[in-house]
PDB file of C-alpha atoms in Angstrom:
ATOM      1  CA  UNK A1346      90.656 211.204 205.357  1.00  0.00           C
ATOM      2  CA  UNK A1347      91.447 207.566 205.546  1.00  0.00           C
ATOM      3  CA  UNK A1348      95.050 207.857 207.294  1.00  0.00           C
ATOM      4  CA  UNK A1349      94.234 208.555 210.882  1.00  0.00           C
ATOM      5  CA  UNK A1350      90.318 208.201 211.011  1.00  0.00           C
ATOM      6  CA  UNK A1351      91.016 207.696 214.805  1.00  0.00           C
ATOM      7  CA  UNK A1352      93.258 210.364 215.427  1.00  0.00           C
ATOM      8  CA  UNK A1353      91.398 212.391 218.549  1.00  0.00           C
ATOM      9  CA  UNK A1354      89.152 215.212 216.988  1.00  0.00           C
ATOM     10  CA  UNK A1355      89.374 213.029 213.277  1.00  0.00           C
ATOM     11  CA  UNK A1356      91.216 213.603 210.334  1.00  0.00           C
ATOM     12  CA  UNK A1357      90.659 217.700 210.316  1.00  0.00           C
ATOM     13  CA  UNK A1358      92.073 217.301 213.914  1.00  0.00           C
ATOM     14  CA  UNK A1359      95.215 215.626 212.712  1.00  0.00           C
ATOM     15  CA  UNK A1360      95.679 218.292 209.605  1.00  0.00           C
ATOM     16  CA  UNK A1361      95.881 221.499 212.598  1.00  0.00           C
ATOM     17  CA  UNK A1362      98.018 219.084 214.891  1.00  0.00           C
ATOM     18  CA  UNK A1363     100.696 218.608 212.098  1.00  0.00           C
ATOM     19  CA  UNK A1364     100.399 221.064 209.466  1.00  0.00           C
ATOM     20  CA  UNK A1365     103.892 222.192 210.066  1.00  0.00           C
ATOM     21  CA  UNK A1366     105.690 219.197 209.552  1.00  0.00           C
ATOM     22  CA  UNK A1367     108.308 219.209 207.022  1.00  0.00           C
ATOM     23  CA  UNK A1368     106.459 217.172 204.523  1.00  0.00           C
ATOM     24  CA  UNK A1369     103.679 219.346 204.572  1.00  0.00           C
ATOM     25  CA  UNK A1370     105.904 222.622 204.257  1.00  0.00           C
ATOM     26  CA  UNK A1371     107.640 220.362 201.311  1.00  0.00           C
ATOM     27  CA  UNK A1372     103.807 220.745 199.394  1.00  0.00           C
ATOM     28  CA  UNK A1373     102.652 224.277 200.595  1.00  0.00           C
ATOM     29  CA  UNK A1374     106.215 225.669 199.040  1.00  0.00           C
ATOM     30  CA  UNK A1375     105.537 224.669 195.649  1.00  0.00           C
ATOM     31  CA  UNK A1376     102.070 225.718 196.428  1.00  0.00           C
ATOM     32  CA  UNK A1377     103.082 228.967 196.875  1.00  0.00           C
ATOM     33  CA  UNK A1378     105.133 228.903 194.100  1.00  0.00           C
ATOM     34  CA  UNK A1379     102.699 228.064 191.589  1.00  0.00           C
ATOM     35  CA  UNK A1380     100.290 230.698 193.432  1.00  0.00           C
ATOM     36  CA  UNK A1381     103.399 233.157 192.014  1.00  0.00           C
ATOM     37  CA  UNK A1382     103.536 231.705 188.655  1.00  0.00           C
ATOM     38  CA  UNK A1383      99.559 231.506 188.114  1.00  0.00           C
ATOM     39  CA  UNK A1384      99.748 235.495 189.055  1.00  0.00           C
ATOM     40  CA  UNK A1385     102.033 235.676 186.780  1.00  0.00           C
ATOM     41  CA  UNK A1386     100.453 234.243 183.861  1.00  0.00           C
ATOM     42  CA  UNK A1387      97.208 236.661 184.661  1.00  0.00           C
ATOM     43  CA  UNK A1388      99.429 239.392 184.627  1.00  0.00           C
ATOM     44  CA  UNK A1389     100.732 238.941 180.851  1.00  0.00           C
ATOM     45  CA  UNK A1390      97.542 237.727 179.412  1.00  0.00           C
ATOM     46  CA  UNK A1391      96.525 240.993 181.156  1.00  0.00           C
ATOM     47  CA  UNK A1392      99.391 242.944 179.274  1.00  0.00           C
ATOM     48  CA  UNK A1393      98.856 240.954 176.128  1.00  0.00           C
ATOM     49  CA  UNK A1394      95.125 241.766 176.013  1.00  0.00           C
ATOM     50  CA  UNK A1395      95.792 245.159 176.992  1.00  0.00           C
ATOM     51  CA  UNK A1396      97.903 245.844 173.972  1.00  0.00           C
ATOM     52  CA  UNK A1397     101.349 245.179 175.285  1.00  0.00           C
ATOM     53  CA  UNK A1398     101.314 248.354 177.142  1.00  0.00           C
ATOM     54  CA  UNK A1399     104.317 248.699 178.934  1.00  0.00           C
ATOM     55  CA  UNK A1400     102.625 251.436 181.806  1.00  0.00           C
ATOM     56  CA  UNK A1401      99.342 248.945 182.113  1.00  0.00           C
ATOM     57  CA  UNK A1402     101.673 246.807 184.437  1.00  0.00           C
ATOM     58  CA  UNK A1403     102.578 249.714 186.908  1.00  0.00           C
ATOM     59  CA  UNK A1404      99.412 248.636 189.354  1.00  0.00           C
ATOM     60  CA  UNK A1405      99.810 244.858 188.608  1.00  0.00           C
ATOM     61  CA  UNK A1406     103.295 244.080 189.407  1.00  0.00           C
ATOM     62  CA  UNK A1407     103.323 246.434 192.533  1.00  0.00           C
ATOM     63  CA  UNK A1408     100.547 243.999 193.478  1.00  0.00           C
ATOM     64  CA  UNK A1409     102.480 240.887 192.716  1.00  0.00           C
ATOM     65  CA  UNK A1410     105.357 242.073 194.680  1.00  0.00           C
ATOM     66  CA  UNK A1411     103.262 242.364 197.601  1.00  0.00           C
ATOM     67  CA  UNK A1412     102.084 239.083 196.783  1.00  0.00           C
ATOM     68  CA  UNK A1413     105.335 237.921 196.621  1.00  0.00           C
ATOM     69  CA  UNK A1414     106.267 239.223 199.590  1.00  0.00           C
ATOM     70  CA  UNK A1415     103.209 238.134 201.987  1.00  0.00           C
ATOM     71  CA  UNK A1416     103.953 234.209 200.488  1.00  0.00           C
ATOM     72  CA  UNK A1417     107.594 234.698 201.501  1.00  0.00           C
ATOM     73  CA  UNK A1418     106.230 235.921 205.135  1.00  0.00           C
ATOM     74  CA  UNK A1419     103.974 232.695 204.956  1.00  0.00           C
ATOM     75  CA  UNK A1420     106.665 230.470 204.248  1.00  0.00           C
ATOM     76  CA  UNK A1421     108.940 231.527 206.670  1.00  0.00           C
ATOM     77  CA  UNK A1422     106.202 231.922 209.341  1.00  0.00           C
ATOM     78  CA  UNK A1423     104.622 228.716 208.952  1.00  0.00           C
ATOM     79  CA  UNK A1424     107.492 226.333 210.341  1.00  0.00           C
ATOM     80  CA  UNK A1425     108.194 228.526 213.245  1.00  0.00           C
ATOM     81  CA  UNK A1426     104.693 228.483 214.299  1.00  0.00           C
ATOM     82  CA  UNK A1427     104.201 227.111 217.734  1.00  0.00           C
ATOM     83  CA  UNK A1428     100.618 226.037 216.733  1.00  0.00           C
ATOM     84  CA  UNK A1429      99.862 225.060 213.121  1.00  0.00           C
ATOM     85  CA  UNK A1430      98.277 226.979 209.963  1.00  0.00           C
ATOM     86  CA  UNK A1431      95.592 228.163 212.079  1.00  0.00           C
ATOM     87  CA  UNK A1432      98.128 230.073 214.866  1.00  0.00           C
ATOM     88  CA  UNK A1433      96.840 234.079 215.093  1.00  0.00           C
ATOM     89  CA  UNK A1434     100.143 235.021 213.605  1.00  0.00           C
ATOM     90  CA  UNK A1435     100.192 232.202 210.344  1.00  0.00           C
ATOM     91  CA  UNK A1436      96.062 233.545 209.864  1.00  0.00           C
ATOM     92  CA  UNK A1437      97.013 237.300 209.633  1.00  0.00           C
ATOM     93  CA  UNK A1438     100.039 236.627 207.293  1.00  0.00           C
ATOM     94  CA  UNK A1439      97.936 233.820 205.613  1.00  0.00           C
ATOM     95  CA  UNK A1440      94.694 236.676 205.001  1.00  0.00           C
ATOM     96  CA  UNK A1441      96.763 239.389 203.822  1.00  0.00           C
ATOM     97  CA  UNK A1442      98.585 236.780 201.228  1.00  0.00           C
ATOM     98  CA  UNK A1443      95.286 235.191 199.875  1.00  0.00           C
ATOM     99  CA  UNK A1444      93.661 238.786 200.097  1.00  0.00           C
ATOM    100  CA  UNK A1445      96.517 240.212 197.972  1.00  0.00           C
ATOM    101  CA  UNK A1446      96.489 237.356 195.949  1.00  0.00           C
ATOM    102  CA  UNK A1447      92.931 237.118 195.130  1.00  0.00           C
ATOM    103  CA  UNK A1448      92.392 241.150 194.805  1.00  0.00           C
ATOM    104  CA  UNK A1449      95.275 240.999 192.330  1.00  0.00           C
ATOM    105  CA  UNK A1450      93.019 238.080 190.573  1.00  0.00           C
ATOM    106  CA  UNK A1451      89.561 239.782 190.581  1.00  0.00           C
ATOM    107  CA  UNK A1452      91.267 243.738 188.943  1.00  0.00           C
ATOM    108  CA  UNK A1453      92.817 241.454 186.461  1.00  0.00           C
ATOM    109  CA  UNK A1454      89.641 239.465 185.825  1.00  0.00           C
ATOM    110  CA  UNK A1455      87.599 242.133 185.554  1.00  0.00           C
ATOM    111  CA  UNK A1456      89.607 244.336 183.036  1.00  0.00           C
ATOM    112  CA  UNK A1457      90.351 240.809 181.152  1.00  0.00           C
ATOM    113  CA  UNK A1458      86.606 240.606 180.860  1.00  0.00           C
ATOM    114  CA  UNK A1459      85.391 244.000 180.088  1.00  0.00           C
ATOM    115  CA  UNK A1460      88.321 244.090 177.518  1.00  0.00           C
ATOM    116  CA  UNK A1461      86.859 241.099 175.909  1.00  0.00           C
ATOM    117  CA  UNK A1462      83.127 242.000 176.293  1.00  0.00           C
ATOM    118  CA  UNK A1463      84.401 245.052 173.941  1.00  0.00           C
ATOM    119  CA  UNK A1464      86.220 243.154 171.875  1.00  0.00           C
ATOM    120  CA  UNK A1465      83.232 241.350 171.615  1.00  0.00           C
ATOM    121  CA  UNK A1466      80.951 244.162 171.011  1.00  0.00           C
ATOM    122  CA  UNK A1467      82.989 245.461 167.972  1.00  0.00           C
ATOM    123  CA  UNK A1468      83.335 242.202 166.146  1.00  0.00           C
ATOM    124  CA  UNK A1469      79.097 241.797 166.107  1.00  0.00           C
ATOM    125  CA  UNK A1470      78.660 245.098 165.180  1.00  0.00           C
ATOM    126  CA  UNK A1471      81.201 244.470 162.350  1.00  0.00           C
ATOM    127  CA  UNK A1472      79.285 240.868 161.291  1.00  0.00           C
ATOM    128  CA  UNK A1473      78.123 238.560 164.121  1.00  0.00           C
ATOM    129  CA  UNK A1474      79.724 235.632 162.641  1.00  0.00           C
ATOM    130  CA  UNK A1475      83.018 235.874 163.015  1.00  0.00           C
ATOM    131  CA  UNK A1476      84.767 235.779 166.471  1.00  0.00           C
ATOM    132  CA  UNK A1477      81.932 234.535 167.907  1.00  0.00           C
ATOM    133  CA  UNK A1478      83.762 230.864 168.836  1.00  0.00           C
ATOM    134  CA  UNK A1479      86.950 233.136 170.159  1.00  0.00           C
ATOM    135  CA  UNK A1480      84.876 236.042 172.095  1.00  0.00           C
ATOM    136  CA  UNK A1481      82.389 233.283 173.823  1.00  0.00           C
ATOM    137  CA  UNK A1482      81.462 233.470 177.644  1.00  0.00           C
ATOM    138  CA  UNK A1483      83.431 230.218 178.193  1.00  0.00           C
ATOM    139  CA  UNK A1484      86.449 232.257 176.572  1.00  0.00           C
ATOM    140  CA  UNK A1485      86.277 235.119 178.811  1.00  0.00           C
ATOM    141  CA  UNK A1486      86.126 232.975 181.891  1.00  0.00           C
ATOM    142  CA  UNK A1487      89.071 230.891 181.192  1.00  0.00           C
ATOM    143  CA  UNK A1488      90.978 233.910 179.825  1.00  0.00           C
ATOM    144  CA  UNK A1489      90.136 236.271 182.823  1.00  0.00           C
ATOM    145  CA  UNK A1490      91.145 233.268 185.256  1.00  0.00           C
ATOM    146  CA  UNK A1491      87.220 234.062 186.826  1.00  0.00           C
ATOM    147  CA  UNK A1492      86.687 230.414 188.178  1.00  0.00           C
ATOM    148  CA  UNK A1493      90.289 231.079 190.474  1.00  0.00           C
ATOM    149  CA  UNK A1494      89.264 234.419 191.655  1.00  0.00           C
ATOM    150  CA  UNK A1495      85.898 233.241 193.137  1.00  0.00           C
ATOM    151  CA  UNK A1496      87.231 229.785 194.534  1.00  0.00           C
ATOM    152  CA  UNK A1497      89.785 232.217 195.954  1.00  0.00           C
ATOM    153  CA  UNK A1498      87.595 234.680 197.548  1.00  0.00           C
ATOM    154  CA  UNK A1499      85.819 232.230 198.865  1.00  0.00           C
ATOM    155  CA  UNK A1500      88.310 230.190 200.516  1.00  0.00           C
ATOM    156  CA  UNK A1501      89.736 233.683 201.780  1.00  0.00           C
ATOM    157  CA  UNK A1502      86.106 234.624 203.063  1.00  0.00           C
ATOM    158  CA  UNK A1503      85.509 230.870 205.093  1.00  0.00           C
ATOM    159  CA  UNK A1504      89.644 231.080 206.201  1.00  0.00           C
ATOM    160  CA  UNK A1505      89.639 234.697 207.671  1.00  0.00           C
ATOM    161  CA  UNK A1506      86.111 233.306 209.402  1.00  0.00           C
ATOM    162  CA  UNK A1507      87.759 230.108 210.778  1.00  0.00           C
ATOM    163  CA  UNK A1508      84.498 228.155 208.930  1.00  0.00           C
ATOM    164  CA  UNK A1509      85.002 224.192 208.413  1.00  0.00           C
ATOM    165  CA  UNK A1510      84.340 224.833 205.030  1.00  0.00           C
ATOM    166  CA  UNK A1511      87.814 226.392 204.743  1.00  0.00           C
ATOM    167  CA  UNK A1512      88.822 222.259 204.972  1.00  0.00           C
ATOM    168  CA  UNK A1513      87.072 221.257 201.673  1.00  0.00           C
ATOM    169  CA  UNK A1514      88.576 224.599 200.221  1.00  0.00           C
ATOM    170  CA  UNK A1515      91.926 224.859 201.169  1.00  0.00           C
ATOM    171  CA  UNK A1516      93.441 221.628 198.930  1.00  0.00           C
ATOM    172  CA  UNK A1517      91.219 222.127 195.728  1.00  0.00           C
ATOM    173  CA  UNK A1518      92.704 225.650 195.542  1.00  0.00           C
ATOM    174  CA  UNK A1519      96.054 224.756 193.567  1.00  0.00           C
ATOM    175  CA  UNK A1520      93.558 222.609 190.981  1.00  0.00           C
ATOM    176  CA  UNK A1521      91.299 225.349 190.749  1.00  0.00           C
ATOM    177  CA  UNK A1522      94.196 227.468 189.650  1.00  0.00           C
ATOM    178  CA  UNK A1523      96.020 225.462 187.073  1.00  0.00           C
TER     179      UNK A1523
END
């Protein structure tokens, strides 16, 4: 927000006007990458959690291939856009990639954490002392990938909406999800 402070419309101006540039498609590829990986990641702690049960990852990985697939659409959408991120046809692609993404994100969280919370559960009622450091709160919300799947759903609520907040969003995201 320093580059360009007197760009017409100011620095958000600037980001629609050139979104599509190739330098910017060089950082929303990897992006979109690590978006895959990340998924990824949730998926086998899922599996792992869940036992290592092969038939568990039916639901997820259908999921991820759609998520796959909507990022691909993205990607090749995005540079042939006559506008900018925020052209009708990037948005609808862009929702139904960050919508896939995310819903993949909250199922997974929310098994992660009830599988914990049992976990949990069994390991007081055998003696509330051990497991408590391993089965905390904290645990379950890095474990479960929680803080990603609400920045997420946010950002997907304020970017379907067109909201300004979308802008302050938008770049955290990739942070949020490492």
């Amino acid at each position: 927000f320093i580059d360009y402070r007197n760009y017409p419309g100011g620095p958000n101006q600037f980001t629609i006007d050139f979104y599509g540039t190739p330098i910017n498609m060089m950082c929303f590829a990897p992006y979109t990458l690590m978006t895959w990986f990340a998924d990824g990641l949730v998926i086998f702690r899922f599996y792992v959690i869940f036992d290592r049960l092969p038939w568990i990852l039916v639901l997820p990985l259908c999921i991820y291939v759609g998520t796959v697939g909507a990022g691909i659409a993205v990607l090749i959408s995005l540079p042939n856009s006559s506008d900018s991120f925020w052209a009708t046809k990037v948005v609808k692609l862009g929702i139904a990639y960050w919508a896939i993404s995310a819903g993949l994100n909250i199922i997974l969280t929310a098994c992660i954490s009830a599988r914990l919370l049992i976990a949990r559960r069994r390991i007081n009622a055998i003696d509330s002392r051990f497991g408590v450091r391993y089965i905390s709160v904290a645990a379950m919300l890095v474990e479960s990938a929680a803080l990603y799947s609400t920045w997420a759903l946010v950002f997907l609520i304020t970017y379907a909406r067109n909201s300004p907040v979308q802008n302050l969003l938008l770049p955290s995201l990739g942070q949020v999800q490492v």
